[in-house]
Tab-separated table of C-alpha atoms in Angstrom:
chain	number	residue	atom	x	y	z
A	1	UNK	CA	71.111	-9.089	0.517
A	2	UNK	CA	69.011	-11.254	2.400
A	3	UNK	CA	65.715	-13.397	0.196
A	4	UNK	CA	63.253	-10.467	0.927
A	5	UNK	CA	65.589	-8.075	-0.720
A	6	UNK	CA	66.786	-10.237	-3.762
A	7	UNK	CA	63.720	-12.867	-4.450
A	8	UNK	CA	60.489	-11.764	-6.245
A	9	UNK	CA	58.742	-14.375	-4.538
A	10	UNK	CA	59.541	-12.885	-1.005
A	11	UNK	CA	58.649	-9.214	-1.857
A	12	UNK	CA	61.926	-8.294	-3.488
A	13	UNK	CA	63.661	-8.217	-6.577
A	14	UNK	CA	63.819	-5.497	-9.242
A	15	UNK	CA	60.803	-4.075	-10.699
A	16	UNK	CA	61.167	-3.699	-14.792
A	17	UNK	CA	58.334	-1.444	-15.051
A	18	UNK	CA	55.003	-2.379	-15.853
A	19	UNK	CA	53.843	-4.261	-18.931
A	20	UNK	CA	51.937	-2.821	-21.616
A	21	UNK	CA	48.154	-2.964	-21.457
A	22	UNK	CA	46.404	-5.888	-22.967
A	23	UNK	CA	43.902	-5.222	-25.932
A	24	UNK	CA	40.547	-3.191	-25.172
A	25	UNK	CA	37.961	-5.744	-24.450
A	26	UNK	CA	35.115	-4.878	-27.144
A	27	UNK	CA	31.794	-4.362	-24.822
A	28	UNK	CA	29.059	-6.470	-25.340
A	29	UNK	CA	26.266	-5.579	-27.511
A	30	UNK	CA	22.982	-4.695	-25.727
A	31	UNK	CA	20.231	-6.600	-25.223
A	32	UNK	CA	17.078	-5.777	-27.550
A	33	UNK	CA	14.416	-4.128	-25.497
A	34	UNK	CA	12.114	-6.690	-24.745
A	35	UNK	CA	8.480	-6.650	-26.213
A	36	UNK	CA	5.712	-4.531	-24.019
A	37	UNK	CA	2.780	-6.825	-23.219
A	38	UNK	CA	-0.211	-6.533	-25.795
A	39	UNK	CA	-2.449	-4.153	-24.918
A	40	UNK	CA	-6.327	-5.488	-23.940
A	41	UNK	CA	-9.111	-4.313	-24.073
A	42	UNK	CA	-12.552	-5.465	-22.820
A	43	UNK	CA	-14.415	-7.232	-25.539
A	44	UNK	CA	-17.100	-6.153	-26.233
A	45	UNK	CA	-16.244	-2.967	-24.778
A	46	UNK	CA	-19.614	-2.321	-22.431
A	47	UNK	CA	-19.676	-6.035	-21.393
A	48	UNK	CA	-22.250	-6.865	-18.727
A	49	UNK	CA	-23.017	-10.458	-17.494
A	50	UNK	CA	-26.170	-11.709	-16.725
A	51	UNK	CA	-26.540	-9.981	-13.121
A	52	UNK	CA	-25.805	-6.517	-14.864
A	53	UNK	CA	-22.463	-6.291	-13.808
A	54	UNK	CA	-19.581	-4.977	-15.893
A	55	UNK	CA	-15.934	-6.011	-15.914
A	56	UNK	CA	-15.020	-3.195	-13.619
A	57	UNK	CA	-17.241	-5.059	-11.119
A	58	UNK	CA	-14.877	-7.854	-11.542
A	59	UNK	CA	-11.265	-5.526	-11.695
A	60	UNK	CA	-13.210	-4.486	-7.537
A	61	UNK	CA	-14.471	-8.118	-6.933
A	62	UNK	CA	-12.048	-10.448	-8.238
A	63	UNK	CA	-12.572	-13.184	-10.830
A	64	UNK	CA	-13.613	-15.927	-8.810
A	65	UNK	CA	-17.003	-15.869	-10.322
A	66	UNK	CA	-15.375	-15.483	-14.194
A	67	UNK	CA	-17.064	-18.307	-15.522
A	68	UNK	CA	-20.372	-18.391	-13.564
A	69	UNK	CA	-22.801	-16.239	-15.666
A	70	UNK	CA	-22.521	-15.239	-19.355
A	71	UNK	CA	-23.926	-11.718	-20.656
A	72	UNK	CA	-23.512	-9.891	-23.645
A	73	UNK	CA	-22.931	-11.638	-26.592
A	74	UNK	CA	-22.785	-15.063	-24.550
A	75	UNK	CA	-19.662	-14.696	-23.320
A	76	UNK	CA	-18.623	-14.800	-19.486
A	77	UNK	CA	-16.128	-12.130	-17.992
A	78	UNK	CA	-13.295	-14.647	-18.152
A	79	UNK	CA	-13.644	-14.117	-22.052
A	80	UNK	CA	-14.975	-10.631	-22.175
A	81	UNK	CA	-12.634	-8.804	-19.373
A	82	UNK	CA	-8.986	-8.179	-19.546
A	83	UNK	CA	-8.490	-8.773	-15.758
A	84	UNK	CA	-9.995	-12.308	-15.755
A	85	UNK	CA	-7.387	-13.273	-19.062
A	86	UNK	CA	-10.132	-12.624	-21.887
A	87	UNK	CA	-10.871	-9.443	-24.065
A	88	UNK	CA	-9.034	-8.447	-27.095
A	89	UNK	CA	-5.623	-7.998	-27.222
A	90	UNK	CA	-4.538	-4.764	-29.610
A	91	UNK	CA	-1.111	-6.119	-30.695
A	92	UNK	CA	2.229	-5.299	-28.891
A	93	UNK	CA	3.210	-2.009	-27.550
A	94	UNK	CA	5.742	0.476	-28.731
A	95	UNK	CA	9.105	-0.705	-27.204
A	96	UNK	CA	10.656	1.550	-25.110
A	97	UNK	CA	13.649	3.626	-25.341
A	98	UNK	CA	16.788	1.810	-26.041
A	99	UNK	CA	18.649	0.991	-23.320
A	100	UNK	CA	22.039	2.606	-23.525
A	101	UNK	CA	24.960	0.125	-22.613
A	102	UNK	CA	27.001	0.483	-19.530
A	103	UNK	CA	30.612	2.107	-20.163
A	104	UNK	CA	33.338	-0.369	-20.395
A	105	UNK	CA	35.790	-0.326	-17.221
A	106	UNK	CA	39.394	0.378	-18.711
A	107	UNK	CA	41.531	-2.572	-18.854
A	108	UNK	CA	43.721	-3.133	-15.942
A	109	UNK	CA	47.209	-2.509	-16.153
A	110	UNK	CA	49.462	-5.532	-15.640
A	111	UNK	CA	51.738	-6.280	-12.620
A	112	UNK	CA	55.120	-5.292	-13.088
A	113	UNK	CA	57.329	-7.778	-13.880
A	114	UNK	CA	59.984	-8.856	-11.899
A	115	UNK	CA	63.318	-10.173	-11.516
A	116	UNK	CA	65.531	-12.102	-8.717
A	117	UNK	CA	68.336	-9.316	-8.231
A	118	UNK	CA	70.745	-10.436	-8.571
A	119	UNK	CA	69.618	-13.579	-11.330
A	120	UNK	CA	71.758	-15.806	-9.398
A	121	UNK	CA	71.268	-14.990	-5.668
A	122	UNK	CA	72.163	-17.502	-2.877
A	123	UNK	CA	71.360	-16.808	0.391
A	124	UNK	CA	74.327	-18.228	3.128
A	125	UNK	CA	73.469	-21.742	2.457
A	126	UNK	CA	73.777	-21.753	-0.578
A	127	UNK	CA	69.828	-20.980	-1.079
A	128	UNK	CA	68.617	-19.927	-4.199
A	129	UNK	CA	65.100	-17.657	-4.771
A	130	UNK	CA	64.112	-20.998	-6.017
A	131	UNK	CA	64.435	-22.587	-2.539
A	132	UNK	CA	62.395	-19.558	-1.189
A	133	UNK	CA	59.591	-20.185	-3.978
A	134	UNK	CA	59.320	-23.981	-2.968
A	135	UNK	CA	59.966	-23.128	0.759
A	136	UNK	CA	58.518	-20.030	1.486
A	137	UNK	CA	59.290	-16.523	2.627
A	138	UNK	CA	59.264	-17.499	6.758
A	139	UNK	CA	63.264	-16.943	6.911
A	140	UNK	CA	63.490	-14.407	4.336
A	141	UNK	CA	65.255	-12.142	6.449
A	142	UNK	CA	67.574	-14.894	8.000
A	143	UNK	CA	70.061	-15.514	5.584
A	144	UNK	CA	71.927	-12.848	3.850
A	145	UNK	CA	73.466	-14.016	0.320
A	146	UNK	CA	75.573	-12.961	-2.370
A	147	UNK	CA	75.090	-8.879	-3.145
């Protein structure tokens, strides 16, 4: 037999089946669903600043202007209108459905182990599988050895 044909390290050796699966990793526990923004709502909910114009003026226009001119109530459309960060916020949505958690892959199996064959192979220099592992595999084929 030449290293290729006796060493595990080389490719050869005999093959003692494979070993027994490890344990079933437990899968990790989903994440809660995170918390849905608050809801807003304008405040108060017919707002108009002092030009007449309502917070839908502002959701078409932008909110450059936010702080410029107060209206109902005194208060500008930065504090009155949801889309320029003021109005009244409702509390937090519903969450949403659960996610469900991904199905955990199966475990692989493990490599079959192996052994030199035969355990105490020498190529014809008196090479053992050991030589091969510290060597490497280049002259594998070179040297036949003991059967």
């Amino acid at each position: 037999k030449t290293a290729s044909q006796a060493c595990c390290v080389c490719g050869g050796g005999a093959s003692s089946g494979t070993s027994p699966p490890g344990p079933t990793p437990t899968p990790p526990s989903p994440s809660p669903p995170s918390p849905s923004p608050p809801s807003c709502s304008n405040s108060p909910p017919n707002w108009r600043d002092s030009y007449g114009d309502s917070c839908q003026w502002y959701v078409n226009n932008g909110c450059e202007e936010a702080n410029d001119y107060a209206g109902t109530q005194g208060k500008t459309a930065s504090q009155a209108c949801c889309v320029c960060g003021g109005g009244a916020s409702s509390g937090t949505s519903p969450p949403g459905p659960t996610p469900t958690p991904p199905s955990p892959s199966p475990p692989s199996p493990s490599p079959p182990s192996c052994s030199n064959s035969p355990p105490n192979w020498r190529d014809s220099y008196g090479d053992s599988c050991q030589w091969y592992v510290n060597n490497g595999c280049e002259e594998a084929n070179d040297y036949a050895g003991t059967q």
